Amino acid sequence: SPSKTAAGPLTGRTVVVTAGGTREALDPVRYLGNRSSGKMGVALAEAALAAGASVRFIGAAMDVPAPSGAEVTRVESTGELREAVFAHCAGADGLIMAAAVADFRPAEYTDAKIKKTEDGASPVITLERTPDILAETVCRRTEGADVPPVIVGFAAETGDDSGSVLEYGAAKLQRKGCEALVVNQVGRDQVFGQDTTEVTVLFADGREPVQAAGSKAEAASVVVEQLAGLMGREVQ
Ligand code: CTP
Ligand code: CA
């Protein structure tokens, strides 16, 4: 579908936004998933559209509809998301990785439904690591692939005895190699599925962190404003 033509700091720019939670199939009827609602990713896509961008939206499992006005691709697994990100990054100016990507997936997929057995034994499910799409995308750019110059990651952190939410965020930003990382605090009832959020945007170039709180739409417009700033398009 054609993109909206709002005039703004991202007019003429193309932004890829990923959203929702990936699902990793165990058998034809079961999967491992996560609590991502997709709301933040949709809010980011809408904020980018409102700023004048063409948006390529890649949605994994979500509780909300995909944004209208964006070019929408739906995916299920981390493997599918990875392929969609690589394909849609070509020619784009920015990438926002708001999707909650599974860290582990079943090491084996069973073609037939796993059945209970007579002996009452429970199956043991072996997991393997998934590819890190964000880190891999940054790496591909280093190797000369057609990847956006501005990549923004998201970090869901809880903080614990060995580090605060922001300390973990700063370490993650370095590890991923992207231009900015949007850090938020998560818990069972915090952020996931909620309509409000509190985020801190950390920058790789050393500029001061930027905070945003309020509705996901308000936080998303702050993130998009920072994205425009990183593209050299300061908001008037
Ligand atoms: N991400 C990704 N591929 C993965 C895991 C995460 O692209 N396999 C991306 C997410 O979309 C997000 C960023 O990396 O933009 C950070 O995700 P997060 O889950 O906070 O970080 P992890 O590196 O998975 O570390 P951990 O969950 O162990 O804290
Ligand atoms: Ca993770």
Coordinates of C-alpha atoms and ligand atoms in Angstrom, one line a residue:
S1 CA 0.0 0.0 0.0
P2 CA 1.2 3.5 -0.7
S3 CA 2.9 5.5 2.2
K4 CA 1.4 8.6 3.6
T5 CA 2.9 11.8 2.4
A6 CA 3.2 13.9 5.6
A7 CA 5.9 16.5 5.4
G8 CA 8.3 16.3 8.3
P9 CA 11.9 15.6 9.4
L10 CA 11.8 12.1 7.7
T11 CA 10.3 13.2 4.4
G12 CA 12.0 11.2 1.6
R13 CA 13.5 8.7 4.0
T14 CA 12.7 5.0 4.4
V15 CA 12.6 3.4 7.8
V16 CA 12.3 -0.3 8.6
V17 CA 10.5 -1.1 11.9
T18 CA 10.3 -4.5 13.4
A19 CA 7.6 -5.3 16.1
G20 CA 5.9 -8.0 18.1
G21 CA 7.3 -11.2 19.5
T22 CA 8.8 -14.1 17.5
R23 CA 7.4 -17.6 17.9
E24 CA 9.5 -20.8 17.6
A25 CA 7.6 -23.9 16.6
L26 CA 8.0 -27.1 18.6
D27 CA 5.6 -29.1 16.5
P28 CA 2.7 -28.2 14.2
V29 CA 0.5 -27.1 17.1
R30 CA 2.9 -25.7 19.7
Y31 CA 5.4 -22.9 19.9
L32 CA 7.6 -21.0 22.4
G33 CA 6.6 -17.3 22.4
N34 CA 6.9 -14.1 24.6
R35 CA 4.7 -11.4 26.0
S36 CA 5.4 -8.7 23.4
S37 CA 2.2 -6.9 22.4
G38 CA 3.7 -5.1 19.4
K39 CA 2.2 -1.8 20.6
M40 CA 5.6 0.0 20.9
G41 CA 6.6 -1.1 17.4
V42 CA 3.3 0.0 15.9
A43 CA 3.6 3.4 17.7
L44 CA 7.1 3.8 16.3
A45 CA 5.9 3.0 12.8
E46 CA 3.1 5.5 13.2
A47 CA 5.5 8.2 14.5
A48 CA 7.8 7.6 11.6
L49 CA 4.9 7.9 9.1
A50 CA 3.8 11.1 10.9
A51 CA 7.3 12.4 10.5
G52 CA 7.0 11.9 6.7
A53 CA 8.9 8.6 6.3
S54 CA 8.1 5.6 4.1
V55 CA 7.8 2.8 6.5
R56 CA 8.5 -0.9 5.9
F57 CA 6.9 -2.6 8.9
I58 CA 7.9 -6.2 9.8
G59 CA 5.5 -7.6 12.3
A60 CA 5.9 -10.9 14.3
A61 CA 3.1 -12.0 16.7
M62 CA 1.1 -8.9 18.0
D63 CA -2.0 -8.1 20.0
V64 CA -2.7 -5.1 17.8
P65 CA -3.2 -4.5 14.1
A66 CA -0.3 -3.5 11.9
P67 CA -0.1 0.3 11.2
S68 CA -2.0 1.5 8.1
G69 CA 0.0 3.5 5.7
A70 CA 3.1 1.2 6.1
E71 CA 4.2 -1.5 3.8
V72 CA 3.6 -4.6 6.0
T73 CA 5.3 -7.9 6.1
R74 CA 4.2 -10.5 8.6
V75 CA 6.6 -13.1 10.1
E76 CA 6.5 -15.8 12.7
S77 CA 9.9 -17.2 13.6
T78 CA 13.3 -15.5 14.3
G79 CA 14.6 -17.1 11.1
E80 CA 11.8 -15.5 9.1
L81 CA 12.3 -12.1 10.8
R82 CA 16.0 -12.3 10.0
E83 CA 15.4 -12.9 6.3
A84 CA 12.8 -10.1 6.2
V85 CA 15.1 -7.6 7.9
F86 CA 18.0 -8.4 5.6
A87 CA 15.7 -8.0 2.5
H88 CA 14.0 -4.8 3.6
C89 CA 17.1 -3.1 4.9
A90 CA 18.3 -2.7 1.3
G91 CA 17.9 0.9 0.3
A92 CA 16.5 2.0 3.7
D93 CA 17.9 4.9 5.7
G94 CA 17.0 3.6 9.2
L95 CA 16.2 0.5 11.1
I96 CA 14.4 0.3 14.4
M97 CA 14.5 -3.2 16.0
A98 CA 11.6 -3.1 18.4
A99 CA 10.7 -6.7 18.0
A100 CA 11.1 -9.0 21.0
V101 CA 13.2 -11.7 19.3
A102 CA 13.4 -15.2 20.9
D103 CA 16.8 -15.9 22.4
F104 CA 16.4 -19.7 22.2
R105 CA 14.4 -22.0 20.0
P106 CA 13.7 -25.8 20.1
A107 CA 16.8 -27.5 18.6
E108 CA 14.5 -29.8 16.7
Y109 CA 11.1 -29.4 15.1
T110 CA 8.8 -32.4 15.1
D111 CA 6.7 -32.8 11.9
A112 CA 4.0 -34.6 13.8
K113 CA 2.3 -33.5 17.1
I114 CA 4.2 -34.6 20.1
K115 CA 2.0 -37.2 21.9
K116 CA 1.7 -38.3 25.5
T117 CA 3.2 -41.7 26.0
E118 CA 1.9 -44.8 28.0
D119 CA 4.7 -44.7 30.5
G120 CA 3.8 -41.2 31.7
A121 CA 7.3 -39.8 30.9
S122 CA 7.6 -36.1 30.0
P123 CA 9.5 -35.0 27.0
V124 CA 12.7 -33.1 27.4
I125 CA 13.0 -30.1 25.1
T126 CA 16.5 -29.1 24.0
L127 CA 16.9 -25.4 23.1
E128 CA 19.5 -23.8 20.9
R129 CA 20.5 -20.1 20.5
T130 CA 18.8 -18.0 17.8
P131 CA 20.9 -15.7 15.6
D132 CA 21.2 -12.1 16.9
I133 CA 19.6 -10.2 14.0
L134 CA 20.6 -6.8 15.3
A135 CA 24.2 -7.6 15.9
E136 CA 24.4 -9.5 12.6
T137 CA 22.8 -6.5 10.7
V138 CA 25.5 -4.2 12.1
C139 CA 28.1 -6.8 11.2
R140 CA 26.8 -7.0 7.6
R141 CA 27.1 -3.3 7.3
T142 CA 30.8 -3.4 8.3
E143 CA 31.2 -6.0 5.5
G144 CA 29.7 -3.6 3.0
A145 CA 26.2 -4.9 2.7
D146 CA 23.3 -2.5 1.9
V147 CA 22.3 -1.8 5.5
P148 CA 20.9 1.5 6.9
P149 CA 23.5 4.0 8.3
V150 CA 21.3 4.5 11.4
I151 CA 20.3 1.4 13.4
V152 CA 18.3 1.7 16.7
G153 CA 17.9 -1.3 19.0
F154 CA 15.7 -1.8 22.0
A155 CA 16.6 -3.3 25.3
A156 CA 14.3 -4.9 27.8
E157 CA 16.1 -4.9 31.1
T158 CA 15.1 -5.7 34.7
G159 CA 18.4 -4.8 36.5
D160 CA 19.6 -7.0 39.3
D161 CA 22.3 -7.2 42.1
S162 CA 25.1 -6.9 39.6
G163 CA 23.9 -4.0 37.5
S164 CA 21.3 -1.3 37.0
V165 CA 18.9 -1.1 34.0
L166 CA 21.1 1.7 32.5
E167 CA 24.4 -0.1 33.1
Y168 CA 23.1 -3.2 31.4
G169 CA 21.8 -0.9 28.6
A170 CA 25.2 0.8 28.1
A171 CA 26.9 -2.6 27.9
K172 CA 24.3 -3.9 25.4
L173 CA 24.7 -0.8 23.2
Q174 CA 28.4 -1.5 22.9
R175 CA 27.9 -5.2 22.3
K176 CA 25.4 -4.7 19.5
G177 CA 27.3 -1.9 17.8
C178 CA 24.2 0.1 16.7
E179 CA 23.9 3.9 16.8
A180 CA 21.4 4.0 19.6
L181 CA 19.6 1.8 22.1
V182 CA 16.2 2.5 23.6
V183 CA 16.2 1.0 27.1
N184 CA 13.2 0.2 29.2
Q185 CA 12.6 -1.6 32.4
V186 CA 10.5 -4.7 32.1
G187 CA 8.7 -7.0 34.6
R188 CA 5.7 -9.2 34.4
D189 CA 3.3 -6.3 34.5
Q190 CA 5.6 -3.5 33.4
V191 CA 5.8 -2.4 29.8
F192 CA 4.7 -5.6 28.1
G193 CA 1.1 -5.0 26.9
Q194 CA 0.9 -1.7 28.8
D195 CA -0.1 1.6 27.1
T196 CA 2.4 3.7 28.9
T197 CA 6.2 3.4 29.1
E198 CA 9.3 5.1 30.3
V199 CA 12.4 4.8 28.1
T200 CA 15.9 6.2 27.9
V201 CA 17.7 6.5 24.6
L202 CA 21.4 5.8 24.8
F203 CA 23.8 6.9 22.0
A204 CA 27.0 5.3 20.7
D205 CA 28.5 8.6 19.8
G206 CA 28.6 9.8 23.4
R207 CA 25.8 12.3 23.1
E208 CA 23.7 12.8 26.3
P209 CA 21.0 10.2 26.9
V210 CA 17.4 11.3 26.2
Q211 CA 14.5 10.3 28.4
A212 CA 10.9 9.9 27.4
A213 CA 7.8 8.9 29.4
G214 CA 4.1 8.8 28.8
S215 CA 2.0 7.0 26.3
K216 CA 3.8 4.7 23.9
A217 CA 2.9 7.2 21.1
E218 CA 4.6 10.0 23.0
A219 CA 7.7 7.9 23.7
A220 CA 7.7 6.7 20.1
S221 CA 7.7 10.3 18.8
V222 CA 10.8 11.1 21.0
V223 CA 12.6 8.0 19.6
V224 CA 11.7 9.0 16.0
E225 CA 12.9 12.6 16.7
Q226 CA 16.2 11.1 17.9
L227 CA 16.4 8.9 14.8
A228 CA 15.9 11.9 12.6
G229 CA 18.7 13.7 14.6
L230 CA 21.0 10.7 13.9
M231 CA 20.2 11.0 10.2
G232 CA 21.3 14.6 10.3
R233 CA 17.8 15.9 10.1
E234 CA 17.2 18.0 13.2
V235 CA 13.6 18.6 14.2
Q236 CA 12.7 22.2 13.9
Ligands
CTP1 N1 17.7 -8.9 19.1 C1 17.9 -9.4 17.8 N2 18.1 -10.8 17.7 C2 18.0 -11.6 18.8 C3 17.8 -11.0 20.1 C4 17.6 -9.7 20.2 O1 17.9 -8.7 16.9 N3 18.2 -12.9 18.7 C5 17.5 -7.4 19.2 C6 16.2 -7.0 19.7 O2 15.2 -6.7 18.7 C7 16.5 -5.6 20.4 C8 18.0 -5.9 20.9 O3 18.5 -7.0 20.1 O4 16.5 -4.6 19.5 C9 18.2 -6.2 22.3 O5 17.3 -7.3 22.7 P1 17.4 -7.9 24.1 O6 16.5 -9.1 24.3 O7 17.3 -6.8 25.1 O8 19.0 -8.3 24.2 P2 19.7 -9.7 24.0 O9 21.0 -9.4 23.2 O10 18.8 -10.7 23.6 O11 20.2 -9.9 25.5 P3 19.4 -10.5 26.8 O12 18.0 -10.9 26.4 O13 20.2 -11.7 27.2 O14 19.5 -9.4 27.8
CA2 CA 16.8 -11.3 24.5

